[in-house]
Amino acid sequence: MGTNINKREIDKFLDMVCSSAAQRDLDKAIELLDKAYSLDFDSRDTSELYRMVKFWQKRWLRLEDLSSAYEKGDYLLSQWDQFLLWIKNRDSEYVEKGILALKHMVHAAGKEFYEFLQNEDMDDISLCLRIGQCNKVLGNYEKAAYCLEKGARINRESPQILAELADTYALMDEMKGAKIFFREAFFINPQEIDISRLESGLIRKVIDKINGMGFSGPMLREWLPVYAVIYGVFNVKRELKAIEYGKLKQAIYSLQSDIRQNDDNEILIPRLINKYFWLIDHYISIKEDRSTIDEVLMNIKLLSPSIYQQYIN
């Protein structure tokens, strides 16, 4: 009976710890964790939360040494990335609750730092991106979309802006817009997209499947648009403008040449296949002769018979 009472008391303290962390009161969170320890020093949940709060308590103090709001915002977001790599045991209810509370704390503070700067420079694309990212994490999807749409108007060629906008649209259940902008982003340059910050089920399912094939890092980013077409995720297509078509043909020619001259083609092959997919879609949209499309399909088959079979079936 006593153990159950202790468990309920500890859980009450840990809930208060998460609430204090979300409100950026890390000193209060530590006090509450000390009280939880006094009830059960061997509680794994208490121990894990203590480590997590201490991690951020040290970094919160570091903010005082940074002079500009931009530095502070960037420091918090970079440390969040480090935190996710650092945290190991995530199979506990309270570890997950703690992560969510700290995630809110970090991104709410980051948003405030960036918004302070945006009052001085309304057209800074990096601020549009960061404020959009923070709002997306906080669940403020309409505000996130507004900032990211503004960033996309400033620079339509930013893969990270377009990917974040697509992710936000997906979280808002605006799937057509999400598919359009995800496809555009990964066409421009997959390597500039921070996949770890994409949260929507639409793209996470593709990422998880490709991870399961053994791809990671740069390889995963290159194969993602290829498999997203195969799985029917990138299925919103468009006709290319004349200048886009010219650039695409030039890029294909350059990649073909690079593949012939290099032995290490792991990244180049999926990149070229993705461009072939775009070329086929363009040919279909302008009702190009079937023999021209078949020629592109044959090029895909030579690069990857497996992808060719999955694509035509």
C-alpha positions as YAML, in Angstrom:
chain: A
units: angstrom
residues:
- id: 1
  name: MET
  ca: [0.00, 0.00, 0.00]
- id: 2
  name: GLY
  ca: [2.84, 2.36, 0.95]
- id: 3
  name: THR
  ca: [4.54, 1.80, -2.39]
- id: 4
  name: ASN
  ca: [1.38, 2.81, -4.26]
- id: 5
  name: ILE
  ca: [1.07, 5.96, -2.17]
- id: 6
  name: ASN
  ca: [4.71, 6.82, -2.87]
- id: 7
  name: LYS
  ca: [4.18, 6.20, -6.58]
- id: 8
  name: ARG
  ca: [1.19, 8.55, -6.67]
- id: 9
  name: GLU
  ca: [3.12, 11.21, -4.75]
- id: 10
  name: ILE
  ca: [6.16, 10.89, -7.02]
- id: 11
  name: ASP
  ca: [3.95, 11.10, -10.12]
- id: 12
  name: LYS
  ca: [2.36, 14.26, -8.73]
- id: 13
  name: PHE
  ca: [5.80, 15.82, -8.24]
- id: 14
  name: LEU
  ca: [6.97, 14.75, -11.72]
- id: 15
  name: ASP
  ca: [3.88, 16.27, -13.34]
- id: 16
  name: MET
  ca: [4.70, 19.51, -11.53]
- id: 17
  name: VAL
  ca: [8.32, 19.22, -12.73]
- id: 18
  name: CYS
  ca: [7.16, 19.04, -16.35]
- id: 19
  name: SER
  ca: [4.81, 21.98, -15.83]
- id: 20
  name: SER
  ca: [7.60, 24.08, -14.24]
- id: 21
  name: ALA
  ca: [10.00, 23.21, -17.08]
- id: 22
  name: ALA
  ca: [7.47, 24.24, -19.73]
- id: 23
  name: GLN
  ca: [7.17, 27.58, -17.92]
- id: 24
  name: ARG
  ca: [10.99, 27.94, -17.87]
- id: 25
  name: ASP
  ca: [11.25, 27.68, -14.08]
- id: 26
  name: LEU
  ca: [14.08, 25.16, -14.00]
- id: 27
  name: ASP
  ca: [15.10, 25.98, -10.41]
- id: 28
  name: LYS
  ca: [11.58, 25.08, -9.27]
- id: 29
  name: ALA
  ca: [11.76, 21.89, -11.32]
- id: 30
  name: ILE
  ca: [14.98, 20.87, -9.52]
- id: 31
  name: GLU
  ca: [13.37, 21.56, -6.12]
- id: 32
  name: LEU
  ca: [10.44, 19.33, -7.02]
- id: 33
  name: LEU
  ca: [12.78, 16.59, -8.24]
- id: 34
  name: ASP
  ca: [14.61, 16.70, -4.90]
- id: 35
  name: LYS
  ca: [11.28, 16.10, -3.17]
- id: 36
  name: ALA
  ca: [10.54, 13.19, -5.49]
- id: 37
  name: TYR
  ca: [13.99, 11.74, -4.70]
- id: 38
  name: SER
  ca: [13.22, 11.90, -0.97]
- id: 39
  name: LEU
  ca: [10.28, 9.55, -1.53]
- id: 40
  name: ASP
  ca: [12.16, 7.07, -3.71]
- id: 41
  name: PHE
  ca: [15.83, 7.55, -4.50]
- id: 42
  name: ASP
  ca: [15.75, 4.62, -6.97]
- id: 43
  name: SER
  ca: [12.98, 6.04, -9.19]
- id: 44
  name: ARG
  ca: [14.21, 5.82, -12.78]
- id: 45
  name: ASP
  ca: [11.72, 8.44, -13.97]
- id: 46
  name: THR
  ca: [13.00, 10.91, -11.36]
- id: 47
  name: SER
  ca: [16.62, 10.18, -12.27]
- id: 48
  name: GLU
  ca: [16.05, 10.66, -16.02]
- id: 49
  name: LEU
  ca: [14.09, 13.88, -15.56]
- id: 50
  name: TYR
  ca: [16.78, 15.20, -13.22]
- id: 51
  name: ARG
  ca: [19.45, 14.63, -15.89]
- id: 52
  name: MET
  ca: [17.31, 16.35, -18.52]
- id: 53
  name: VAL
  ca: [16.50, 19.41, -16.41]
- id: 54
  name: LYS
  ca: [20.15, 19.76, -15.35]
- id: 55
  name: PHE
  ca: [21.17, 19.67, -19.02]
- id: 56
  name: TRP
  ca: [18.99, 22.67, -19.72]
- id: 57
  name: GLN
  ca: [19.70, 24.49, -16.48]
- id: 58
  name: LYS
  ca: [23.38, 24.72, -17.47]
- id: 59
  name: ARG
  ca: [22.52, 25.94, -20.95]
- id: 60
  name: TRP
  ca: [20.01, 28.49, -19.68]
- id: 61
  name: LEU
  ca: [22.78, 30.06, -17.62]
- id: 62
  name: ARG
  ca: [24.95, 30.18, -20.75]
- id: 63
  name: LEU
  ca: [22.38, 32.48, -22.41]
- id: 64
  name: GLU
  ca: [23.55, 35.30, -20.11]
- id: 65
  name: ASP
  ca: [26.95, 35.27, -21.84]
- id: 66
  name: LEU
  ca: [25.44, 35.80, -25.31]
- id: 67
  name: SER
  ca: [24.99, 39.38, -26.41]
- id: 68
  name: SER
  ca: [22.38, 39.32, -29.18]
- id: 69
  name: ALA
  ca: [18.87, 37.91, -29.38]
- id: 70
  name: TYR
  ca: [19.88, 36.14, -32.61]
- id: 71
  name: GLU
  ca: [22.75, 34.34, -30.88]
- id: 72
  name: LYS
  ca: [20.47, 33.31, -28.03]
- id: 73
  name: GLY
  ca: [17.79, 31.95, -30.34]
- id: 74
  name: ASP
  ca: [20.28, 30.03, -32.47]
- id: 75
  name: TYR
  ca: [22.04, 28.71, -29.37]
- id: 76
  name: LEU
  ca: [18.78, 27.31, -27.98]
- id: 77
  name: LEU
  ca: [17.80, 25.61, -31.24]
- id: 78
  name: SER
  ca: [21.28, 24.15, -31.76]
- id: 79
  name: GLN
  ca: [21.30, 22.84, -28.20]
- id: 80
  name: TRP
  ca: [17.90, 21.29, -28.76]
- id: 81
  name: ASP
  ca: [19.42, 19.26, -31.60]
- id: 82
  name: GLN
  ca: [22.25, 18.22, -29.27]
- id: 83
  name: PHE
  ca: [19.77, 17.33, -26.54]
- id: 84
  name: LEU
  ca: [17.87, 14.93, -28.80]
- id: 85
  name: LEU
  ca: [21.14, 13.19, -29.66]
- id: 86
  name: TRP
  ca: [22.15, 13.11, -25.98]
- id: 87
  name: ILE
  ca: [18.94, 11.73, -24.52]
- id: 88
  name: LYS
  ca: [19.07, 7.93, -24.63]
- id: 89
  name: ASN
  ca: [16.29, 6.28, -22.66]
- id: 90
  name: ARG
  ca: [12.98, 7.35, -24.20]
- id: 91
  name: ASP
  ca: [10.88, 4.36, -23.17]
- id: 92
  name: SER
  ca: [9.43, 6.09, -20.11]
- id: 93
  name: GLU
  ca: [6.17, 8.03, -19.90]
- id: 94
  name: TYR
  ca: [7.78, 10.80, -17.86]
- id: 95
  name: VAL
  ca: [10.84, 11.06, -20.08]
- id: 96
  name: GLU
  ca: [8.50, 11.71, -23.02]
- id: 97
  name: LYS
  ca: [6.48, 14.20, -20.98]
- id: 98
  name: GLY
  ca: [9.72, 15.90, -19.97]
- id: 99
  name: ILE
  ca: [10.91, 16.09, -23.58]
- id: 100
  name: LEU
  ca: [7.63, 17.70, -24.64]
- id: 101
  name: ALA
  ca: [7.80, 20.22, -21.77]
- id: 102
  name: LEU
  ca: [11.41, 21.14, -22.56]
- id: 103
  name: LYS
  ca: [10.63, 21.30, -26.27]
- id: 104
  name: HIS
  ca: [7.92, 23.86, -25.51]
- id: 105
  name: MET
  ca: [10.28, 25.79, -23.22]
- id: 106
  name: VAL
  ca: [13.11, 26.00, -25.77]
- id: 107
  name: HIS
  ca: [11.01, 26.91, -28.79]
- id: 108
  name: ALA
  ca: [8.80, 29.42, -26.95]
- id: 109
  name: ALA
  ca: [11.94, 31.22, -25.75]
- id: 110
  name: GLY
  ca: [13.55, 30.98, -29.18]
- id: 111
  name: LYS
  ca: [10.45, 32.44, -30.82]
- id: 112
  name: GLU
  ca: [10.54, 35.42, -28.47]
- id: 113
  name: PHE
  ca: [14.20, 36.13, -29.26]
- id: 114
  name: TYR
  ca: [13.60, 35.94, -33.02]
- id: 115
  name: GLU
  ca: [10.39, 38.00, -32.92]
- id: 116
  name: PHE
  ca: [12.25, 40.74, -31.07]
- id: 117
  name: LEU
  ca: [14.67, 40.89, -34.01]
- id: 118
  name: GLN
  ca: [11.97, 40.70, -36.66]
- id: 119
  name: ASN
  ca: [10.57, 44.01, -35.46]
- id: 120
  name: GLU
  ca: [13.82, 45.51, -36.75]
- id: 121
  name: ASP
  ca: [14.07, 43.53, -40.01]
- id: 122
  name: MET
  ca: [10.75, 42.32, -41.37]
- id: 123
  name: ASP
  ca: [12.23, 40.75, -44.52]
- id: 124
  name: ASP
  ca: [14.99, 38.56, -43.09]
- id: 125
  name: ILE
  ca: [14.41, 35.11, -44.57]
- id: 126
  name: SER
  ca: [16.34, 33.34, -41.80]
- id: 127
  name: LEU
  ca: [14.05, 34.95, -39.21]
- id: 128
  name: CYS
  ca: [10.99, 33.87, -41.21]
- id: 129
  name: LEU
  ca: [12.34, 30.31, -41.16]
- id: 130
  name: ARG
  ca: [13.19, 30.25, -37.45]
- id: 131
  name: ILE
  ca: [9.99, 31.92, -36.27]
- id: 132
  name: GLY
  ca: [8.04, 29.57, -38.52]
- id: 133
  name: GLN
  ca: [9.85, 26.53, -37.10]
- id: 134
  name: CYS
  ca: [9.25, 27.63, -33.51]
- id: 135
  name: ASN
  ca: [5.56, 28.30, -34.12]
- id: 136
  name: LYS
  ca: [5.19, 24.92, -35.83]
- id: 137
  name: VAL
  ca: [6.71, 23.13, -32.82]
- id: 138
  name: LEU
  ca: [4.43, 25.07, -30.48]
- id: 139
  name: GLY
  ca: [1.37, 24.05, -32.51]
- id: 140
  name: ASN
  ca: [0.72, 27.56, -33.82]
- id: 141
  name: TYR
  ca: [0.32, 26.27, -37.37]
- id: 142
  name: GLU
  ca: [-1.40, 29.27, -38.92]
- id: 143
  name: LYS
  ca: [1.28, 31.63, -37.57]
- id: 144
  name: ALA
  ca: [3.96, 29.21, -38.75]
- id: 145
  name: ALA
  ca: [2.44, 29.07, -42.25]
- id: 146
  name: TYR
  ca: [2.23, 32.88, -42.38]
- id: 147
  name: CYS
  ca: [5.95, 33.27, -41.55]
- id: 148
  name: LEU
  ca: [7.06, 30.49, -43.90]
- id: 149
  name: GLU
  ca: [4.89, 31.74, -46.77]
- id: 150
  name: LYS
  ca: [6.51, 35.13, -46.30]
- id: 151
  name: GLY
  ca: [9.94, 33.48, -46.44]
- id: 152
  name: ALA
  ca: [8.95, 31.60, -49.60]
- id: 153
  name: ARG
  ca: [7.93, 34.87, -51.25]
- id: 154
  name: ILE
  ca: [11.34, 36.33, -50.43]
- id: 155
  name: ASN
  ca: [13.14, 33.27, -51.82]
- id: 156
  name: ARG
  ca: [11.19, 30.57, -53.66]
- id: 157
  name: GLU
  ca: [14.43, 28.59, -54.12]
- id: 158
  name: SER
  ca: [15.06, 27.86, -50.40]
- id: 159
  name: PRO
  ca: [14.61, 24.09, -49.86]
- id: 160
  name: GLN
  ca: [14.45, 24.44, -46.08]
- id: 161
  name: ILE
  ca: [11.75, 27.13, -46.20]
- id: 162
  name: LEU
  ca: [9.67, 25.11, -48.67]
- id: 163
  name: ALA
  ca: [10.08, 21.88, -46.69]
- id: 164
  name: GLU
  ca: [9.05, 23.56, -43.44]
- id: 165
  name: LEU
  ca: [6.08, 25.15, -45.19]
- id: 166
  name: ALA
  ca: [5.08, 21.76, -46.61]
- id: 167
  name: ASP
  ca: [5.41, 20.18, -43.16]
- id: 168
  name: THR
  ca: [3.22, 22.89, -41.65]
- id: 169
  name: TYR
  ca: [0.58, 22.44, -44.35]
- id: 170
  name: ALA
  ca: [0.56, 18.69, -43.67]
- id: 171
  name: LEU
  ca: [0.05, 19.33, -39.95]
- id: 172
  name: MET
  ca: [-2.87, 21.60, -40.91]
- id: 173
  name: ASP
  ca: [-4.24, 18.76, -43.09]
- id: 174
  name: GLU
  ca: [-3.74, 20.80, -46.27]
- id: 175
  name: MET
  ca: [-2.30, 17.83, -48.11]
- id: 176
  name: LYS
  ca: [-2.24, 19.18, -51.65]
- id: 177
  name: GLY
  ca: [-0.11, 22.17, -50.64]
- id: 178
  name: ALA
  ca: [2.07, 19.91, -48.49]
- id: 179
  name: LYS
  ca: [2.78, 17.52, -51.37]
- id: 180
  name: ILE
  ca: [3.51, 20.34, -53.80]
- id: 181
  name: PHE
  ca: [6.03, 22.10, -51.56]
- id: 182
  name: PHE
  ca: [7.70, 18.92, -50.28]
- id: 183
  name: ARG
  ca: [8.29, 17.84, -53.87]
- id: 184
  name: GLU
  ca: [9.63, 21.26, -54.87]
- id: 185
  name: ALA
  ca: [11.95, 21.40, -51.84]
- id: 186
  name: PHE
  ca: [13.50, 17.98, -52.46]
- id: 187
  name: PHE
  ca: [13.86, 18.75, -56.15]
- id: 188
  name: ILE
  ca: [15.87, 21.93, -55.51]
- id: 189
  name: ASN
  ca: [18.35, 20.40, -53.06]
- id: 190
  name: PRO
  ca: [17.64, 17.56, -50.60]
- id: 191
  name: GLN
  ca: [20.93, 18.16, -48.79]
- id: 192
  name: GLU
  ca: [19.83, 21.57, -47.51]
- id: 193
  name: ILE
  ca: [16.77, 20.13, -45.74]
- id: 194
  name: ASP
  ca: [16.96, 19.37, -42.01]
- id: 195
  name: ILE
  ca: [14.91, 16.17, -41.95]
- id: 196
  name: SER
  ca: [15.08, 15.93, -38.15]
- id: 197
  name: ARG
  ca: [12.80, 18.98, -37.88]
- id: 198
  name: LEU
  ca: [10.05, 17.56, -40.10]
- id: 199
  name: GLU
  ca: [7.19, 16.33, -37.93]
- id: 200
  name: SER
  ca: [4.15, 15.51, -40.07]
- id: 201
  name: GLY
  ca: [3.04, 11.94, -40.54]
- id: 202
  name: LEU
  ca: [3.00, 12.50, -44.30]
- id: 203
  name: ILE
  ca: [6.79, 12.76, -44.52]
- id: 204
  name: ARG
  ca: [7.78, 10.82, -41.37]
- id: 205
  name: LYS
  ca: [6.23, 7.64, -42.80]
- id: 206
  name: VAL
  ca: [8.44, 7.91, -45.89]
- id: 207
  name: ILE
  ca: [11.51, 8.70, -43.77]
- id: 208
  name: ASP
  ca: [10.85, 5.69, -41.51]
- id: 209
  name: LYS
  ca: [10.46, 3.36, -44.49]
- id: 210
  name: ILE
  ca: [13.71, 4.54, -46.06]
- id: 211
  name: ASN
  ca: [15.46, 4.28, -42.69]
- id: 212
  name: GLY
  ca: [14.28, 0.70, -42.55]
- id: 213
  name: MET
  ca: [16.12, 0.04, -45.83]
- id: 214
  name: GLY
  ca: [19.36, 1.06, -44.17]
- id: 215
  name: PHE
  ca: [19.66, 4.58, -45.60]
- id: 216
  name: SER
  ca: [20.59, 7.52, -43.39]
- id: 217
  name: GLY
  ca: [22.09, 11.00, -43.59]
- id: 218
  name: PRO
  ca: [22.79, 12.34, -47.10]
- id: 219
  name: MET
  ca: [21.73, 9.07, -48.75]
- id: 220
  name: LEU
  ca: [18.34, 9.15, -47.05]
- id: 221
  name: ARG
  ca: [17.73, 12.72, -48.21]
- id: 222
  name: GLU
  ca: [18.53, 11.80, -51.84]
- id: 223
  name: TRP
  ca: [16.39, 8.65, -51.91]
- id: 224
  name: LEU
  ca: [13.46, 10.29, -50.10]
- id: 225
  name: PRO
  ca: [11.96, 12.07, -53.16]
- id: 226
  name: VAL
  ca: [12.43, 8.93, -55.25]
- id: 227
  name: TYR
  ca: [10.55, 6.69, -52.84]
- id: 228
  name: ALA
  ca: [7.99, 9.41, -52.11]
- id: 229
  name: VAL
  ca: [7.06, 9.18, -55.81]
- id: 230
  name: ILE
  ca: [7.02, 5.36, -55.66]
- id: 231
  name: TYR
  ca: [4.76, 5.41, -52.58]
- id: 232
  name: GLY
  ca: [2.41, 7.96, -54.13]
- id: 233
  name: VAL
  ca: [3.22, 10.73, -51.65]
- id: 234
  name: PHE
  ca: [4.74, 13.11, -54.23]
- id: 235
  name: ASN
  ca: [1.82, 12.69, -56.60]
- id: 236
  name: VAL
  ca: [0.92, 16.35, -57.27]
- id: 237
  name: LYS
  ca: [2.68, 17.21, -60.52]
- id: 238
  name: ARG
  ca: [3.00, 20.20, -62.82]
- id: 239
  name: GLU
  ca: [4.23, 21.31, -66.22]
- id: 240
  name: LEU
  ca: [7.60, 23.03, -66.15]
- id: 241
  name: LYS
  ca: [8.16, 26.55, -67.42]
- id: 242
  name: ALA
  ca: [10.50, 26.84, -70.41]
- id: 243
  name: ILE
  ca: [13.40, 28.08, -68.28]
- id: 244
  name: GLU
  ca: [12.83, 25.30, -65.72]
- id: 245
  name: TYR
  ca: [12.78, 22.67, -68.46]
- id: 246
  name: GLY
  ca: [16.07, 24.01, -69.83]
- id: 247
  name: LYS
  ca: [17.68, 23.89, -66.37]
- id: 248
  name: LEU
  ca: [16.37, 20.37, -65.78]
- id: 249
  name: LYS
  ca: [17.80, 19.08, -69.06]
- id: 250
  name: GLN
  ca: [21.13, 20.73, -68.26]
- id: 251
  name: ALA
  ca: [21.17, 19.21, -64.75]
- id: 252
  name: ILE
  ca: [20.39, 15.76, -66.17]
- id: 253
  name: TYR
  ca: [23.19, 16.04, -68.72]
- id: 254
  name: SER
  ca: [25.63, 17.12, -66.01]
- id: 255
  name: LEU
  ca: [24.64, 14.26, -63.68]
- id: 256
  name: GLN
  ca: [24.90, 11.70, -66.49]
- id: 257
  name: SER
  ca: [28.41, 12.94, -67.19]
- id: 258
  name: ASP
  ca: [29.37, 12.85, -63.49]
- id: 259
  name: ILE
  ca: [28.10, 9.28, -63.11]
- id: 260
  name: ARG
  ca: [30.15, 8.13, -66.10]
- id: 261
  name: GLN
  ca: [33.29, 9.71, -64.65]
- id: 262
  name: ASN
  ca: [32.90, 8.67, -60.99]
- id: 263
  name: ASP
  ca: [33.03, 5.26, -59.36]
- id: 264
  name: ASP
  ca: [31.20, 6.47, -56.22]
- id: 265
  name: ASN
  ca: [27.72, 7.22, -57.53]
- id: 266
  name: GLU
  ca: [25.65, 6.46, -54.42]
- id: 267
  name: ILE
  ca: [24.31, 9.99, -54.10]
- id: 268
  name: LEU
  ca: [24.26, 10.84, -57.81]
- id: 269
  name: ILE
  ca: [22.04, 7.93, -58.86]
- id: 270
  name: PRO
  ca: [18.95, 8.78, -56.75]
- id: 271
  name: ARG
  ca: [19.44, 12.47, -57.59]
- id: 272
  name: LEU
  ca: [19.35, 11.67, -61.32]
- id: 273
  name: ILE
  ca: [16.38, 9.32, -60.95]
- id: 274
  name: ASN
  ca: [14.40, 12.07, -59.24]
- id: 275
  name: LYS
  ca: [15.16, 14.43, -62.11]
- id: 276
  name: TYR
  ca: [14.06, 11.77, -64.60]
- id: 277
  name: PHE
  ca: [10.75, 11.52, -62.70]
- id: 278
  name: TRP
  ca: [10.27, 15.26, -63.12]
- id: 279
  name: LEU
  ca: [11.12, 15.03, -66.81]
- id: 280
  name: ILE
  ca: [8.57, 12.25, -67.35]
- id: 281
  name: ASP
  ca: [5.86, 14.24, -65.54]
- id: 282
  name: HIS
  ca: [6.62, 17.23, -67.73]
- id: 283
  name: TYR
  ca: [6.47, 15.15, -70.90]
- id: 284
  name: ILE
  ca: [3.12, 13.67, -69.85]
- id: 285
  name: SER
  ca: [1.71, 17.13, -69.08]
- id: 286
  name: ILE
  ca: [2.65, 18.45, -72.54]
- id: 287
  name: LYS
  ca: [1.54, 15.18, -74.24]
- id: 288
  name: GLU
  ca: [5.03, 14.39, -75.51]
- id: 289
  name: ASP
  ca: [5.48, 11.43, -77.87]
- id: 290
  name: ARG
  ca: [5.47, 8.08, -76.03]
- id: 291
  name: SER
  ca: [8.83, 7.05, -77.46]
- id: 292
  name: THR
  ca: [10.47, 10.03, -75.75]
- id: 293
  name: ILE
  ca: [9.01, 8.97, -72.39]
- id: 294
  name: ASP
  ca: [10.09, 5.36, -72.98]
- id: 295
  name: GLU
  ca: [13.64, 6.55, -73.56]
- id: 296
  name: VAL
  ca: [13.67, 8.22, -70.13]
- id: 297
  name: LEU
  ca: [12.18, 5.10, -68.56]
- id: 298
  name: MET
  ca: [14.97, 3.03, -70.09]
- id: 299
  name: ASN
  ca: [17.53, 5.36, -68.52]
- id: 300
  name: ILE
  ca: [15.89, 4.78, -65.11]
- id: 301
  name: LYS
  ca: [15.97, 1.02, -65.69]
- id: 302
  name: LEU
  ca: [19.70, 1.15, -66.43]
- id: 303
  name: LEU
  ca: [20.34, 3.06, -63.18]
- id: 304
  name: SER
  ca: [18.06, 0.93, -60.97]
- id: 305
  name: PRO
  ca: [15.99, -2.00, -62.29]
- id: 306
  name: SER
  ca: [14.24, -2.19, -58.90]
- id: 307
  name: ILE
  ca: [13.08, 1.44, -58.95]
- id: 308
  name: TYR
  ca: [12.05, 1.07, -62.59]
- id: 309
  name: GLN
  ca: [9.82, -1.92, -61.76]
- id: 310
  name: GLN
  ca: [8.23, -0.20, -58.78]
- id: 311
  name: TYR
  ca: [7.66, 2.97, -60.80]
- id: 312
  name: ILE
  ca: [5.91, 1.36, -63.78]
- id: 313
  name: ASN
  ca: [3.77, -1.02, -61.68]
...
